[in-house]
Tab-separated table of C-alpha atoms and ligand atoms in Angstrom:
chain	number	residue	atom	x	y	z
A	1	UNK	CA	-129.386	59.429	-33.082
A	2	UNK	CA	-128.917	58.426	-36.679
A	3	UNK	CA	-130.536	55.396	-37.349
A	4	UNK	CA	-127.844	52.927	-39.980
A	5	UNK	CA	-129.266	52.188	-43.536
A	6	UNK	CA	-129.198	48.627	-42.564
A	7	UNK	CA	-131.003	48.873	-39.648
A	8	UNK	CA	-134.061	51.126	-41.518
A	9	UNK	CA	-133.842	48.234	-44.533
A	10	UNK	CA	-134.429	45.184	-42.316
A	11	UNK	CA	-137.208	47.003	-40.029
A	12	UNK	CA	-138.620	48.148	-43.966
A	13	UNK	CA	-138.485	44.277	-45.042
A	14	UNK	CA	-140.255	43.373	-41.887
A	15	UNK	CA	-143.482	45.320	-42.560
A	16	UNK	CA	-146.607	43.159	-43.375
A	17	UNK	CA	-146.610	42.684	-47.026
A	18	UNK	CA	-143.697	45.741	-47.999
A	19	UNK	CA	-141.404	42.667	-49.024
A	20	UNK	CA	-143.513	41.821	-51.890
A	21	UNK	CA	-144.134	45.259	-53.180
A	22	UNK	CA	-140.002	45.845	-52.578
A	23	UNK	CA	-138.790	44.087	-55.383
A	24	UNK	CA	-141.344	45.417	-58.005
A	25	UNK	CA	-141.130	48.960	-56.645
A	26	UNK	CA	-137.248	48.869	-57.245
A	27	UNK	CA	-138.079	47.320	-61.048
A	28	UNK	CA	-139.684	50.716	-62.252
A	29	UNK	CA	-138.348	53.575	-63.504
A	30	UNK	CA	-139.087	55.983	-60.546
A	31	UNK	CA	-137.804	56.503	-56.938
A	32	UNK	CA	-140.137	55.625	-54.161
A	33	UNK	CA	-140.485	56.187	-50.692
A	34	UNK	CA	-141.996	55.891	-47.977
A	35	UNK	CA	-143.519	59.195	-46.609
A	36	UNK	CA	-145.345	60.780	-44.044
A	37	UNK	CA	-146.853	59.458	-40.693
A	38	UNK	CA	-145.920	56.113	-42.189
A	39	UNK	CA	-142.074	57.098	-41.230
A	40	UNK	CA	-142.893	58.461	-38.280
A	41	UNK	CA	-144.482	55.078	-37.319
A	42	UNK	CA	-141.574	53.109	-38.211
A	43	UNK	CA	-139.081	55.009	-36.483
A	44	UNK	CA	-141.718	54.726	-33.533
A	45	UNK	CA	-141.446	50.767	-34.207
A	46	UNK	CA	-144.742	50.603	-34.617
A	47	UNK	CA	-145.749	47.232	-36.348
A	48	UNK	CA	-149.107	48.065	-37.716
A	49	UNK	CA	-148.565	51.110	-40.493
A	50	UNK	CA	-150.465	52.688	-43.451
A	51	UNK	CA	-148.462	52.013	-46.407
A	52	UNK	CA	-147.937	55.829	-47.744
A	53	UNK	CA	-146.150	55.409	-50.398
A	54	UNK	CA	-144.729	58.968	-52.531
A	55	UNK	CA	-143.521	58.394	-56.166
A	56	UNK	CA	-141.290	60.895	-57.616
A	57	UNK	CA	-142.993	60.046	-61.361
A	58	UNK	CA	-146.202	58.742	-62.115
A	59	UNK	CA	-147.810	57.218	-58.982
A	60	UNK	CA	-150.981	56.047	-61.001
A	61	UNK	CA	-148.799	54.099	-63.244
A	62	UNK	CA	-146.545	52.663	-60.885
A	63	UNK	CA	-149.866	51.233	-58.983
A	64	UNK	CA	-151.022	49.735	-62.330
A	65	UNK	CA	-147.742	48.043	-62.842
A	66	UNK	CA	-147.659	46.664	-59.333
A	67	UNK	CA	-151.156	45.436	-59.560
A	68	UNK	CA	-150.653	43.657	-62.976
A	69	UNK	CA	-146.943	41.950	-61.498
A	70	UNK	CA	-148.678	41.165	-58.336
A	71	UNK	CA	-151.770	40.592	-59.408
A	72	UNK	CA	-154.070	42.688	-57.472
A	73	UNK	CA	-155.935	45.510	-58.404
A	74	UNK	CA	-155.252	49.238	-58.754
A	75	UNK	CA	-157.548	52.595	-58.488
A	76	UNK	CA	-156.108	55.274	-59.626
A	77	UNK	CA	-156.816	59.208	-59.479
A	78	UNK	CA	-155.070	60.241	-62.374
A	79	UNK	CA	-155.832	64.319	-62.375
A	80	UNK	CA	-154.767	64.053	-58.299
A	81	UNK	CA	-151.913	61.857	-59.060
A	82	UNK	CA	-152.830	58.894	-56.274
A	83	UNK	CA	-153.743	55.740	-56.564
A	84	UNK	CA	-154.298	53.085	-54.166
A	85	UNK	CA	-153.486	49.216	-54.621
A	86	UNK	CA	-155.042	45.819	-53.096
A	87	UNK	CA	-152.968	42.557	-53.386
A	88	UNK	CA	-154.512	40.165	-51.300
A	89	UNK	CA	-154.781	41.458	-47.752
A	90	UNK	CA	-152.110	44.682	-48.164
A	91	UNK	CA	-153.213	47.796	-49.582
A	92	UNK	CA	-150.942	50.802	-50.146
A	93	UNK	CA	-151.882	54.289	-51.390
A	94	UNK	CA	-149.193	55.446	-53.591
A	95	UNK	CA	-149.058	59.487	-55.025
A	96	UNK	CA	-146.784	61.312	-56.861
A	97	UNK	CA	-144.476	63.753	-55.191
A	98	UNK	CA	-145.848	67.083	-55.198
A	99	UNK	CA	-145.776	70.803	-53.989
A	100	UNK	CA	-149.063	72.645	-52.899
A	101	UNK	CA	-149.937	76.058	-53.580
A	102	UNK	CA	-152.424	77.973	-51.321
A	103	UNK	CA	-154.599	80.387	-53.856
A	104	UNK	CA	-155.751	81.890	-50.071
A	105	UNK	CA	-155.960	80.389	-46.278
A	106	UNK	CA	-158.068	77.307	-45.668
A	107	UNK	CA	-158.549	76.030	-49.418
A	108	UNK	CA	-157.589	73.105	-50.566
A	109	UNK	CA	-154.364	73.416	-52.081
A	110	UNK	CA	-153.603	73.152	-55.818
A	111	UNK	CA	-151.310	70.120	-56.724
A	112	UNK	CA	-147.835	70.129	-59.294
A	113	UNK	CA	-146.006	67.477	-59.096
A	114	UNK	CA	-142.448	68.554	-57.638
A	115	UNK	CA	-139.074	66.708	-56.016
A	116	UNK	CA	-139.724	64.812	-53.059
A	117	UNK	CA	-137.913	67.354	-50.746
A	118	UNK	CA	-140.764	70.112	-51.944
A	119	UNK	CA	-143.059	67.052	-51.563
A	120	UNK	CA	-141.890	66.655	-47.918
A	121	UNK	CA	-141.718	70.741	-47.223
A	122	UNK	CA	-145.575	71.174	-47.830
A	123	UNK	CA	-146.286	69.197	-44.824
A	124	UNK	CA	-148.058	69.666	-41.320
A	125	UNK	CA	-145.089	69.065	-38.732
A	126	UNK	CA	-141.294	68.328	-38.710
A	127	UNK	CA	-142.578	64.440	-37.783
A	128	UNK	CA	-144.253	63.778	-40.549
A	129	UNK	CA	-141.921	65.282	-42.841
A	130	UNK	CA	-139.914	62.394	-43.290
A	131	UNK	CA	-139.252	59.453	-46.567
A	132	UNK	CA	-137.504	56.533	-46.772
A	133	UNK	CA	-136.587	55.170	-49.704
A	134	UNK	CA	-137.954	52.045	-51.021
A	135	UNK	CA	-135.847	52.061	-54.133
A	136	UNK	CA	-132.113	51.592	-55.635
A	137	UNK	CA	-128.811	52.101	-54.311
A	138	UNK	CA	-130.098	54.097	-51.082
A	139	UNK	CA	-132.997	51.796	-50.078
A	140	UNK	CA	-133.242	52.098	-46.315
A	141	UNK	CA	-132.046	55.972	-46.556
A	142	UNK	CA	-133.899	58.462	-44.406
A	143	UNK	CA	-134.268	61.727	-45.656
A	144	UNK	CA	-135.312	63.845	-43.217
A	145	UNK	CA	-134.615	67.635	-44.169
A	146	UNK	CA	-136.509	69.553	-41.515
A	147	UNK	CA	-135.281	67.861	-38.227
A	148	UNK	CA	-138.361	65.244	-37.279
A	149	UNK	CA	-136.174	62.659	-36.217
A	150	UNK	CA	-134.179	64.914	-33.974
A	151	UNK	CA	-138.307	66.094	-33.000
A	152	UNK	CA	-139.364	62.704	-32.512
A	153	UNK	CA	-136.955	61.853	-29.920
A	154	UNK	CA	-137.593	64.816	-28.260
A	155	UNK	CA	-141.475	64.424	-28.435
A	156	UNK	CA	-142.219	67.971	-30.137
A	157	UNK	CA	-144.674	68.251	-32.369
A	158	UNK	CA	-143.421	71.076	-34.467
A	159	UNK	CA	-144.351	73.146	-37.867
A	160	UNK	CA	-142.090	74.178	-40.839
A	161	UNK	CA	-142.643	77.356	-41.441
A	162	UNK	CA	-144.318	80.400	-39.803
A	163	UNK	CA	-147.471	80.242	-42.317
A	164	UNK	CA	-148.345	76.982	-41.495
A	165	UNK	CA	-151.521	77.017	-39.534
A	166	UNK	CA	-152.719	80.225	-41.678
A	167	UNK	CA	-152.306	78.324	-44.893
A	168	UNK	CA	-153.959	74.884	-43.584
A	169	UNK	CA	-155.976	75.739	-40.329
A	170	UNK	CA	-156.878	71.761	-39.969
A	171	UNK	CA	-153.349	71.385	-38.620
A	172	UNK	CA	-154.029	73.565	-35.485
A	173	UNK	CA	-156.431	70.091	-34.646
A	174	UNK	CA	-154.115	67.380	-35.820
A	175	UNK	CA	-151.537	69.135	-33.884
A	176	UNK	CA	-153.812	68.243	-30.618
A	177	UNK	CA	-154.522	64.396	-31.853
A	178	UNK	CA	-150.772	64.009	-32.452
A	179	UNK	CA	-149.843	65.169	-28.914
A	180	UNK	CA	-153.098	63.198	-27.606
A	181	UNK	CA	-151.576	60.054	-29.618
A	182	UNK	CA	-147.886	59.858	-29.186
A	183	UNK	CA	-147.713	61.989	-25.907
A	184	UNK	CA	-146.031	64.540	-27.563
A	185	UNK	CA	-146.114	68.304	-26.680
A	186	UNK	CA	-146.223	71.604	-29.370
A	187	UNK	CA	-142.902	72.983	-29.286
A	188	UNK	CA	-143.498	76.215	-27.757
A	189	UNK	CA	-142.816	78.121	-31.357
A	190	UNK	CA	-145.133	76.045	-32.380
A	191	UNK	CA	-147.541	76.711	-29.875
A	192	UNK	CA	-147.355	80.665	-30.052
A	193	UNK	CA	-148.104	80.509	-34.137
A	194	UNK	CA	-151.361	78.308	-32.899
A	195	UNK	CA	-152.375	80.255	-30.398
A	196	UNK	CA	-151.772	83.291	-32.778
A	197	UNK	CA	-153.662	81.284	-36.052
A	198	UNK	CA	-156.485	80.701	-33.326
A	199	UNK	CA	-156.893	84.220	-32.211
A	200	UNK	CA	-156.689	85.415	-35.931
A	201	UNK	CA	-159.661	83.820	-36.730
A	202	UNK	CA	-157.616	81.105	-39.033
A	203	UNK	CA	-160.332	78.491	-38.373
A	204	UNK	CA	-163.354	80.100	-39.604
A	205	UNK	CA	-161.184	79.891	-43.101
A	206	UNK	CA	-162.229	76.281	-42.993
A	207	UNK	CA	-165.324	74.140	-44.476
A	208	UNK	CA	-167.360	72.284	-42.111
A	209	UNK	CA	-166.691	69.245	-43.874
A	210	UNK	CA	-162.778	69.736	-43.426
A	211	UNK	CA	-163.219	70.145	-39.301
A	212	UNK	CA	-165.852	67.920	-39.199
A	213	UNK	CA	-163.045	65.052	-40.518
A	214	UNK	CA	-160.092	66.377	-38.083
A	215	UNK	CA	-162.321	67.072	-35.202
A	216	UNK	CA	-163.457	63.239	-35.225
A	217	UNK	CA	-160.392	62.146	-36.010
A	218	UNK	CA	-159.440	64.082	-33.157
A	219	UNK	CA	-162.566	62.969	-30.867
A	220	UNK	CA	-162.052	59.354	-31.725
A	221	UNK	CA	-158.257	59.147	-30.260
A	222	UNK	CA	-158.287	57.158	-27.024
A	223	UNK	CA	-157.308	60.287	-25.234
A	224	UNK	CA	-159.671	62.744	-26.788
A	225	UNK	CA	-160.397	64.219	-23.327
A	226	UNK	CA	-156.638	65.439	-23.257
A	227	UNK	CA	-156.668	67.050	-26.660
A	228	UNK	CA	-159.855	68.377	-25.758
A	229	UNK	CA	-158.126	70.140	-22.581
A	230	UNK	CA	-155.241	71.503	-25.075
A	231	UNK	CA	-158.412	72.736	-27.878
A	232	UNK	CA	-159.507	74.754	-24.712
A	233	UNK	CA	-155.576	75.614	-23.349
A	234	UNK	CA	-155.799	77.112	-26.804
A	235	UNK	CA	-158.191	78.799	-27.396
A	236	UNK	CA	-159.515	76.467	-30.059
A	237	UNK	CA	-163.034	75.546	-28.860
A	238	UNK	CA	-164.259	79.475	-28.978
A	239	UNK	CA	-162.497	79.960	-32.272
A	240	UNK	CA	-164.436	77.123	-33.573
A	241	UNK	CA	-167.372	78.762	-32.114
A	242	UNK	CA	-167.781	80.843	-29.828
A	243	UNK	CA	-170.511	78.923	-27.548
A	244	UNK	CA	-168.330	75.483	-28.048
A	245	UNK	CA	-166.803	74.745	-24.031
A	246	UNK	CA	-164.444	72.081	-24.290
A	247	UNK	CA	-164.990	70.352	-21.151
A	248	UNK	CA	-162.524	67.293	-20.837
A	249	UNK	CA	-164.524	65.897	-18.110
A	250	UNK	CA	-167.662	65.516	-19.633
A	251	UNK	CA	-166.281	64.506	-22.709
A	252	UNK	CA	-164.424	61.432	-21.294
A	253	UNK	CA	-167.867	60.736	-19.359
A	254	UNK	CA	-169.888	61.079	-22.372
A	255	UNK	CA	-167.437	58.660	-23.998
A	256	UNK	CA	-167.903	56.701	-21.080
A	257	UNK	CA	-171.513	57.061	-21.360
A	258	UNK	CA	-171.568	56.111	-24.849
A	259	UNK	CA	-169.927	52.541	-23.680
A	260	UNK	CA	-172.731	52.057	-21.250
A	261	UNK	CA	-175.302	53.054	-23.796
A	262	UNK	CA	-174.244	51.693	-27.538
A	263	UNK	CA	-173.775	54.962	-29.005
A	264	UNK	CA	-171.002	56.264	-31.198
A	265	UNK	CA	-168.543	57.886	-28.695
A	266	UNK	CA	-167.239	59.995	-31.036
A	267	UNK	CA	-170.905	61.641	-31.359
A	268	UNK	CA	-171.215	61.760	-28.062
A	269	UNK	CA	-167.972	63.658	-27.272
A	270	UNK	CA	-169.177	66.229	-30.057
A	271	UNK	CA	-172.586	66.279	-28.536
A	272	UNK	CA	-170.631	67.031	-24.944
A	273	UNK	CA	-168.584	70.270	-26.794
A	274	UNK	CA	-172.277	71.625	-28.144
A	275	UNK	CA	-173.756	71.990	-24.963
A	276	UNK	CA	-172.515	75.656	-23.711
A	277	UNK	CA	-174.819	77.442	-25.352
A	278	UNK	CA	-175.948	80.549	-23.052
A	279	UNK	CA	-178.870	81.480	-25.334
A	280	UNK	CA	-181.418	80.226	-27.120
A	281	UNK	CA	-179.927	82.353	-30.182
A	282	UNK	CA	-176.591	81.325	-29.004
A	283	UNK	CA	-178.117	77.554	-29.115
A	284	UNK	CA	-179.258	78.476	-32.800
A	285	UNK	CA	-176.593	79.676	-34.121
A	286	UNK	CA	-174.405	76.138	-32.681
A	287	UNK	CA	-176.632	74.368	-34.035
A	288	UNK	CA	-175.899	75.852	-37.539
A	289	UNK	CA	-172.387	75.690	-37.014
A	290	UNK	CA	-173.616	71.604	-36.119
A	291	UNK	CA	-175.432	71.560	-39.063
A	292	UNK	CA	-172.925	73.276	-41.269
A	293	UNK	CA	-170.734	70.301	-40.538
A	294	UNK	CA	-171.351	67.901	-42.992
A	295	UNK	CA	-172.512	65.299	-40.797
A	296	UNK	CA	-174.478	62.009	-42.606
A	297	UNK	CA	-178.328	63.407	-41.530
A	298	UNK	CA	-178.619	60.535	-38.506
A	299	UNK	CA	-175.576	61.412	-37.005
A	300	UNK	CA	-176.411	64.933	-37.517
A	301	UNK	CA	-179.669	64.432	-35.530
A	302	UNK	CA	-178.502	61.911	-32.806
A	303	UNK	CA	-175.813	64.724	-32.179
A	304	UNK	CA	-178.638	67.967	-31.777
A	305	UNK	CA	-180.825	66.176	-30.175
A	306	UNK	CA	-178.296	64.991	-27.416
A	307	UNK	CA	-177.412	68.341	-27.346
A	308	UNK	CA	-181.336	69.314	-26.435
A	309	UNK	CA	-182.681	66.710	-24.897
A	310	UNK	CA	-180.128	65.116	-22.526
A	311	UNK	CA	-180.144	68.213	-19.709
A	312	UNK	CA	-183.493	68.138	-19.480
A	313	UNK	CA	-183.462	64.269	-19.363
A	314	UNK	CA	-180.628	64.387	-16.946
A	315	UNK	CA	-182.712	66.482	-14.457
A	316	UNK	CA	-186.315	64.169	-14.872
A	317	UNK	CA	-184.237	61.406	-14.151
A	318	UNK	CA	-183.624	62.394	-10.897
A	319	UNK	CA	-186.191	61.669	-9.378
A	320	UNK	CA	-187.165	58.195	-9.687
A	321	UNK	CA	-189.866	57.503	-12.402
A	322	UNK	CA	-192.605	54.201	-13.135
A	323	UNK	CA	-191.353	52.088	-16.079
A	324	UNK	CA	-193.966	53.540	-18.229
A	325	UNK	CA	-192.794	56.780	-17.155
A	326	UNK	CA	-189.313	55.757	-18.183
A	327	UNK	CA	-190.028	53.764	-21.748
A	328	UNK	CA	-192.164	57.099	-22.729
A	329	UNK	CA	-189.394	59.349	-21.864
A	330	UNK	CA	-186.800	57.301	-23.641
A	331	UNK	CA	-188.441	55.630	-26.478
A	332	UNK	CA	-186.954	56.970	-29.392
A	333	UNK	CA	-184.300	58.949	-28.182
A	334	UNK	CA	-180.864	58.384	-29.917
A	335	UNK	CA	-178.018	56.501	-27.939
A	336	UNK	CA	-176.237	59.459	-27.952
A	337	UNK	CA	-178.849	61.838	-25.758
A	338	UNK	CA	-178.624	58.631	-23.100
A	339	UNK	CA	-174.821	58.420	-23.220
A	340	UNK	CA	-174.879	62.423	-22.948
A	341	UNK	CA	-177.217	62.552	-20.101
A	342	UNK	CA	-175.414	60.200	-18.144
A	343	UNK	CA	-172.165	62.382	-18.612
A	344	UNK	CA	-174.306	64.927	-17.252
A	345	UNK	CA	-175.160	63.242	-14.449
A	346	UNK	CA	-178.503	61.488	-14.781
A	347	UNK	CA	-178.702	58.165	-12.621
A	348	UNK	CA	-177.594	55.562	-14.470
A	349	UNK	CA	-180.011	52.293	-13.035
A	350	UNK	CA	-183.165	53.503	-14.619
A	351	UNK	CA	-181.489	54.298	-18.149
A	352	UNK	CA	-179.719	50.982	-18.343
A	353	UNK	CA	-183.396	49.172	-16.683
A	354	UNK	CA	-184.792	50.637	-20.064
A	355	UNK	CA	-182.220	49.706	-22.318
A	356	UNK	CA	-182.008	45.946	-21.003
A	357	UNK	CA	-185.569	45.331	-19.801
A	358	UNK	CA	-187.941	47.867	-21.233
A	359	UNK	CA	-186.593	49.126	-24.396
A	360	UNK	CA	-187.015	45.312	-25.785
A	361	UNK	CA	-190.465	44.654	-23.962
A	362	UNK	CA	-193.535	43.892	-26.476
A	363	UNK	CA	-197.004	42.629	-26.124
A	364	UNK	CA	-197.149	39.053	-26.406
A	365	UNK	CA	-200.555	40.573	-28.796
A	366	UNK	CA	-200.980	42.287	-31.828
A	367	UNK	CA	-203.747	44.170	-33.266
A	368	UNK	CA	-204.595	41.099	-35.535
A	369	UNK	CA	-205.640	39.662	-32.066
A	370	UNK	CA	-207.838	42.145	-31.133
A	371	UNK	CA	-209.332	42.401	-35.257
A	372	UNK	CA	-209.712	38.762	-34.434
A	373	UNK	CA	-211.787	39.284	-31.501
A	374	UNK	CA	-214.218	41.646	-33.471
A	375	UNK	CA	-212.910	45.700	-32.790
A	376	UNK	CA	-212.994	47.064	-36.136
A	377	UNK	CA	-209.693	48.480	-36.970
A	378	UNK	CA	-208.867	51.823	-36.079
A	379	UNK	CA	-206.451	54.416	-34.413
A	380	UNK	CA	-208.305	53.594	-30.854
A	381	UNK	CA	-206.882	49.650	-31.826
A	382	UNK	CA	-203.396	50.930	-31.374
A	383	UNK	CA	-204.068	53.212	-28.638
A	384	UNK	CA	-205.546	50.448	-26.419
A	385	UNK	CA	-202.154	48.179	-27.382
A	386	UNK	CA	-200.362	51.208	-26.353
A	387	UNK	CA	-202.100	51.078	-23.100
A	388	UNK	CA	-202.010	47.452	-22.301
A	389	UNK	CA	-197.788	47.362	-23.090
A	390	UNK	CA	-198.108	50.540	-20.214
A	391	UNK	CA	-199.804	48.321	-17.563
A	392	UNK	CA	-197.809	45.788	-18.549
A	393	UNK	CA	-194.264	47.268	-18.000
A	394	UNK	CA	-195.526	48.649	-14.748
A	395	UNK	CA	-195.802	44.929	-13.558
A	396	UNK	CA	-199.976	45.170	-13.622
A	397	UNK	CA	-200.522	42.518	-16.408
A	398	UNK	CA	-199.048	39.350	-16.923
A	399	UNK	CA	-199.301	36.606	-19.706
A	400	UNK	CA	-201.366	36.637	-23.043
A	401	UNK	CA	-204.773	36.419	-21.555
A	402	UNK	CA	-204.629	39.229	-19.343
A	403	UNK	CA	-203.488	41.034	-22.406
A	404	UNK	CA	-205.804	40.119	-23.970
A	405	UNK	CA	-208.573	40.873	-22.113
A	406	UNK	CA	-207.156	44.256	-21.125
A	407	UNK	CA	-206.879	45.410	-24.232
A	408	UNK	CA	-210.042	44.131	-25.603
A	409	UNK	CA	-211.869	46.136	-22.420
A	410	UNK	CA	-209.538	49.246	-22.988
A	411	UNK	CA	-210.741	49.353	-26.845
A	412	UNK	CA	-214.445	48.897	-26.053
A	413	UNK	CA	-214.487	51.492	-23.619
A	414	UNK	CA	-212.478	53.884	-25.979
A	415	UNK	CA	-215.208	53.492	-28.483
B	501	CTP	N1	-150.603	65.726	-44.566
B	501	CTP	C1	-149.967	67.061	-43.656
B	501	CTP	N2	-150.882	68.402	-44.065
B	501	CTP	C2	-152.705	67.593	-43.550
B	501	CTP	C3	-152.799	66.643	-43.983
B	501	CTP	C4	-151.561	65.564	-44.014
B	501	CTP	O1	-148.759	67.066	-44.288
B	501	CTP	N3	-153.674	68.717	-43.291
B	501	CTP	C5	-149.441	64.990	-44.655
B	501	CTP	C6	-148.603	64.644	-43.282
B	501	CTP	O2	-147.115	64.720	-43.856
B	501	CTP	C7	-149.292	63.447	-42.958
B	501	CTP	C8	-149.789	62.940	-44.356
B	501	CTP	O3	-149.969	63.997	-44.683
B	501	CTP	O4	-148.700	62.230	-41.993
B	501	CTP	C9	-150.957	61.368	-44.629
B	501	CTP	O5	-151.627	62.430	-43.974
B	501	CTP	P1	-153.085	61.182	-43.011
B	501	CTP	O6	-153.022	60.131	-43.197
B	501	CTP	O7	-154.088	62.545	-42.290
B	501	CTP	O8	-151.536	61.805	-41.623
B	501	CTP	P2	-151.041	60.236	-40.696
B	501	CTP	O9	-150.165	61.002	-40.371
B	501	CTP	O10	-150.668	58.895	-41.762
B	501	CTP	O11	-152.066	59.975	-39.558
B	501	CTP	P3	-152.458	58.853	-39.298
B	501	CTP	O12	-151.442	58.140	-37.887
B	501	CTP	O13	-153.627	59.500	-37.908
B	501	CTP	O14	-153.184	58.506	-40.575
């Protein structure tokens, strides 16, 4: 059902921050529009909307003019025709309306300024290919050349043209993200195109960085397990890497494990996708794929060490361990390893006991106390302290005096 212009105007005016921008945008020489996901969310009645504004003209210049008038700052990327303005707590992204030219599938497109209808025509899905005029007589008019409004009402995710997934295979992952977030479904024609693109190797044309950005966004959705179930149904997991096995229940459990252990839910879920390798060769190949995603080093190591260590750890924790053994096994493991071990069926009690009581445990004495008692500095001293801590964890020592006595006798024995 078409929304009256007055209704959309009222919705625009109620968006936090937009009431400040609208009068000034109206004074500029160029027409401007709210576009993309912002319009989708506006029509869905969302209150918190990222302001994405397309300018049929010079977006960086418009941003500087807005910032100057409103007392904010503008950061422009003239080369890309984009800019971000900040005025108090308000942030808005401006971009010159553009067309995109794909030199080869999967590559980032070359962009050129173009009218609004071409800018809408280059987008991923109909529900993301609408604009609402922010300026002129038509303020509040919906521009919907691809039937986005109808698809929004019907709950369809639908591409604009047959080659969409081949031109930009990140859209395969984006489609599942929107399905999960909005509770929508791929339109049957779009689903067929998605399966064909995946089977045809479209995802292999993407750089690791582009895969990472979309995969992380997908795994950050509240219904990530639902999106992961769809990854498998459409064969996207195997298309990303033949050893990637997307098990929605394991992903859900890894996310739960992340909550219990303080791990990153996204990295824990990613690690859960990566434990399906059936041979050493496949495992190494999968590790190379993870390394190629361009995660920051600590995140990459967390994912890799979780996939390597969690299955063995889950087995090991199945039998009771002394506190000192538990401490030794878990010390230094990233939280993601613990999250994945929980997901793989490790009992929660020892892991939670380690996190709450064993990991923070410290001796009341230090090396300086041993040196003061006449033990020369050497690696033996560290070993004596570690052994003393082990005894303390197992409840065999209590208080500073006992710790000192034990550590001194261990250090002397060792000498
Ligand atoms: N877009 C696209 N193809 C892509 C990436 C983005 O067509 N591969 C377009 C879509 O119109 C999208 C808009 O650019 O709505 C903004 O991209 P992004 O911020 O990634 O998407 P949003 O829809 O705003 O999603 P989110 O709500 O998750 O930020």
